[in-house]
Amino acid sequence: MPGTVLVSYQWAPSAQDTVVTQDGRIDVSRASAGLSESDQVAIEFARGLADAAGARLVAIGVGSEAVSSGLAVKAVASRGPDEVVVVTDATPTTTSVAHALAAQAMAADELVAIVLGDASADHGTRMVPALVAGLLGRPLLADVRSVSLGDPAAVVSKFAGGTQTLQVSGSPLVISVAPDAVTPRVPGMRDILAAAKKPLQVVEPPARPIGATLATVSVAPISAPSRGGRLIEADTAAQAAEQLLRELSQAGVL
């Protein structure tokens, strides 16, 4: 079953280096950009799916000029895709990313599946897979652990308390990969050198749709409720325990 498998990725600030300020702003000024763990898992999963289908794997990134930089392209291409496509969008939002991915999916040659990570490192809304599925008129297969291709395809996904196996007819499959579905490879020197020779396309985004769009306006931390505290002072551990029990009893906890 020849064709194409698409996998999405984001070149986004590292979550480990991101700081939330006291007033709730997210400061990424000192954060280095890269692929999130969920994107690495998605690319590895998609590579295996493409190999099983005898298909070509194309990685698609949506974002600013940084997404098409040599560093970003090499980081993605060295992980297995046959080609990298960058959709330029200086101010990507959840909906614009979904529409860009759906447009690429509609234009792909004999699309087998489009694979997405659990959540992007920048927006983190967890809505892009569902939006892409809706735009393509296909069901979303979420928290997927494995896929056996065929018609119908057998898809194993996680759910509360275990896993379930679904039968899905038709194509493409729209897959949101479970974070622990596979262990992503660590690119070797040969992979990094080969990445420089892989095709790169930089394309314009599709026309923005008419209707509702979704964008993050602000982010603020939830204020933790204040909790009263009391220091128990005693000469021995036994006296401290006795005092603690007495105060808990008076407070109606015991």
XYZ file of C-alpha atoms in Angstrom:
254
model
C 0.000 0.000 0.000
C 2.236 2.842 -1.270
C 1.484 6.428 -0.413
C 2.359 9.118 2.100
C 2.427 9.388 5.869
C 2.529 12.905 7.342
C 3.815 13.764 10.805
C 3.539 17.183 12.405
C 6.109 18.845 14.629
C 6.696 22.181 16.319
C 10.025 23.957 16.757
C 9.222 25.551 20.099
C 10.925 26.872 23.255
C 12.009 24.181 25.678
C 9.559 23.700 28.555
C 12.467 23.087 30.934
C 13.890 26.547 30.243
C 10.532 28.342 30.308
C 9.851 30.494 33.354
C 6.490 31.645 34.727
C 6.887 35.075 36.298
C 5.128 36.214 39.460
C 2.505 38.095 37.445
C 1.681 34.952 35.437
C 3.542 35.753 32.220
C 5.429 32.989 30.424
C 9.022 34.062 29.801
C 10.786 32.154 27.011
C 13.568 34.700 26.467
C 16.202 32.308 27.818
C 14.655 29.106 26.468
C 16.355 27.299 23.609
C 14.105 25.991 20.818
C 13.812 22.347 19.910
C 11.549 19.350 19.421
C 9.409 18.338 22.370
C 9.425 14.738 23.572
C 5.910 14.217 22.203
C 7.049 15.329 18.733
C 10.033 12.974 18.886
C 7.696 10.119 19.785
C 5.326 11.081 16.944
C 8.130 11.109 14.355
C 9.439 7.718 15.499
C 5.921 6.256 15.475
C 5.223 7.713 12.036
C 8.487 6.288 10.659
C 7.447 2.813 11.714
C 3.985 3.309 10.225
C 5.436 4.534 6.922
C 7.793 1.564 6.758
C 4.900 -0.836 7.373
C 2.909 0.811 4.571
C 5.854 1.133 2.194
C 5.058 4.846 2.210
C 7.039 8.069 2.161
C 7.268 9.979 5.456
C 6.926 13.763 5.283
C 7.400 15.926 8.385
C 5.441 19.194 8.490
C 6.289 22.115 10.745
C 4.211 25.271 11.047
C 5.752 28.460 12.365
C 8.089 31.397 11.892
C 11.384 31.512 9.995
C 13.064 29.633 12.847
C 11.203 26.476 11.793
C 13.017 26.489 8.438
C 16.448 27.215 9.929
C 19.242 24.753 9.232
C 19.339 23.696 12.869
C 15.609 22.974 13.024
C 15.449 21.122 9.706
C 18.489 18.994 10.550
C 17.056 18.121 13.971
C 13.843 16.874 12.342
C 15.287 15.267 9.210
C 17.851 13.279 11.196
C 15.040 11.443 13.001
C 13.745 9.592 9.963
C 11.500 11.656 7.644
C 12.192 11.446 3.902
C 11.233 15.081 3.411
C 10.542 18.192 5.504
C 7.854 20.765 4.692
C 7.687 24.081 6.520
C 4.508 26.159 6.421
C 5.450 29.758 7.205
C 3.275 31.421 9.825
C 4.737 34.245 11.895
C 1.959 34.037 14.493
C 0.697 30.460 14.563
C -2.420 29.682 16.577
C -4.173 26.426 17.329
C -6.595 26.900 14.449
C -4.049 28.165 11.917
C -1.761 25.210 12.615
C -4.680 22.780 12.234
C -5.750 24.348 8.931
C -2.180 24.278 7.601
C -1.817 20.592 8.471
C -5.218 19.731 6.995
C -4.354 21.563 3.768
C -1.127 19.578 3.447
C -3.022 16.375 4.154
C -5.579 17.141 1.420
C -2.779 17.777 -1.087
C -0.747 14.672 -0.186
C -0.412 11.801 -2.621
C -2.400 8.752 -1.443
C -2.347 9.771 2.196
C -2.217 6.795 4.546
C -2.175 8.683 7.852
C -1.346 11.934 9.556
C 0.383 11.514 12.908
C 0.496 14.142 15.653
C 2.084 14.286 19.078
C 0.202 14.312 22.348
C 0.590 18.090 22.730
C 2.786 20.833 21.318
C 5.372 22.491 23.512
C 4.188 26.014 22.728
C 0.372 26.162 22.734
C -0.319 22.887 24.516
C -4.077 23.111 23.930
C -4.307 19.432 22.873
C -6.894 20.507 20.306
C -4.927 20.406 17.036
C -5.432 16.649 16.398
C -9.195 16.955 16.888
C -9.392 20.028 14.650
C -7.387 18.312 11.906
C -9.633 15.249 12.105
C -12.721 17.438 11.884
C -11.403 19.356 8.874
C -10.628 16.083 7.099
C -13.962 14.553 8.067
C -12.248 11.637 9.780
C -12.442 10.247 13.332
C -9.646 11.150 15.720
C -7.705 8.169 17.061
C -6.336 9.477 20.359
C -3.701 8.081 22.743
C -2.681 5.499 20.128
C -0.108 2.879 21.092
C 0.022 0.780 17.919
C -1.534 0.436 14.474
C -1.897 -2.638 12.235
C -2.621 -1.385 8.734
C -5.358 -2.893 6.594
C -8.967 -2.225 5.744
C -10.108 -2.040 8.409
C -7.005 -1.005 10.326
C -6.615 -2.232 13.905
C -5.731 0.586 16.294
C -4.781 0.036 19.925
C -5.293 3.080 22.129
C -5.104 3.858 25.833
C -8.077 4.666 28.000
C -8.697 4.865 31.729
C -7.820 1.497 33.170
C -6.310 -0.190 30.132
C -6.313 -0.311 26.339
C -8.907 -0.796 23.635
C -8.634 -2.059 20.058
C -10.579 -0.201 17.392
C -11.312 -1.140 13.796
C -11.128 1.821 11.436
C -12.185 1.718 7.790
C -10.989 4.077 5.097
C -8.162 6.563 5.071
C -6.451 8.670 6.101
C -5.999 7.716 9.715
C -5.724 10.746 11.998
C -3.558 9.628 14.902
C -2.615 11.338 18.153
C 0.190 9.210 19.601
C 0.384 8.221 23.267
C 3.469 9.770 24.924
C 4.934 6.340 25.710
C 3.943 4.555 22.485
C 7.550 4.187 21.280
C 11.041 5.158 22.344
C 12.409 7.775 19.929
C 15.781 7.084 18.387
C 18.855 9.168 19.107
C 20.239 10.317 15.723
C 23.767 9.130 14.980
C 26.398 10.924 12.947
C 25.288 9.143 9.766
C 21.691 10.308 10.362
C 22.818 13.900 10.909
C 24.950 13.932 7.746
C 22.159 12.362 5.679
C 19.667 14.957 6.979
C 21.397 17.727 5.039
C 20.593 15.950 1.739
C 16.882 15.486 2.351
C 14.395 17.674 0.440
C 13.009 20.791 2.125
C 9.950 22.708 0.959
C 8.926 26.083 2.380
C 5.312 26.917 1.518
C 2.797 29.634 2.278
C -0.071 28.910 4.674
C -3.585 28.385 3.311
C -6.042 31.259 3.369
C -7.416 31.728 6.865
C -10.907 30.250 7.155
C -14.016 32.350 7.611
C -15.539 31.785 11.024
C -14.344 31.302 14.543
C -10.654 31.072 15.357
C -8.870 30.229 18.572
C -5.844 32.079 19.941
C -4.277 32.285 23.387
C -4.831 35.778 24.782
C -3.167 35.381 28.163
C -1.978 32.804 30.636
C -2.184 33.226 34.415
C -1.415 30.895 37.314
C -4.157 29.709 39.644
C -3.803 31.375 43.017
C -3.363 28.757 45.696
C -5.688 29.195 48.678
C -3.983 30.497 51.760
C -3.455 27.913 54.458
C -3.053 28.627 58.118
C -0.034 27.172 59.817
C 1.013 26.571 63.362
C 4.357 25.533 64.757
C 4.224 22.976 67.562
C 7.026 23.331 70.075
C 7.772 20.544 72.541
C 10.733 19.076 74.394
C 10.198 15.530 73.129
C 8.634 13.809 70.142
C 6.000 12.244 72.402
C 4.939 15.662 73.724
C 4.813 17.040 70.166
C 2.621 14.131 69.064
C 0.314 14.603 72.042
C -0.011 18.327 71.291
C -0.688 17.621 67.597
C -3.454 15.144 68.427
C -5.017 17.569 70.885
C -5.101 20.424 68.355
C -6.445 18.191 65.586
C -9.194 17.046 67.924
C -10.074 20.629 68.851
C -10.210 21.535 65.148
C -12.674 18.716 64.551
C -10.328 16.767 62.260
C -10.204 13.759 64.577
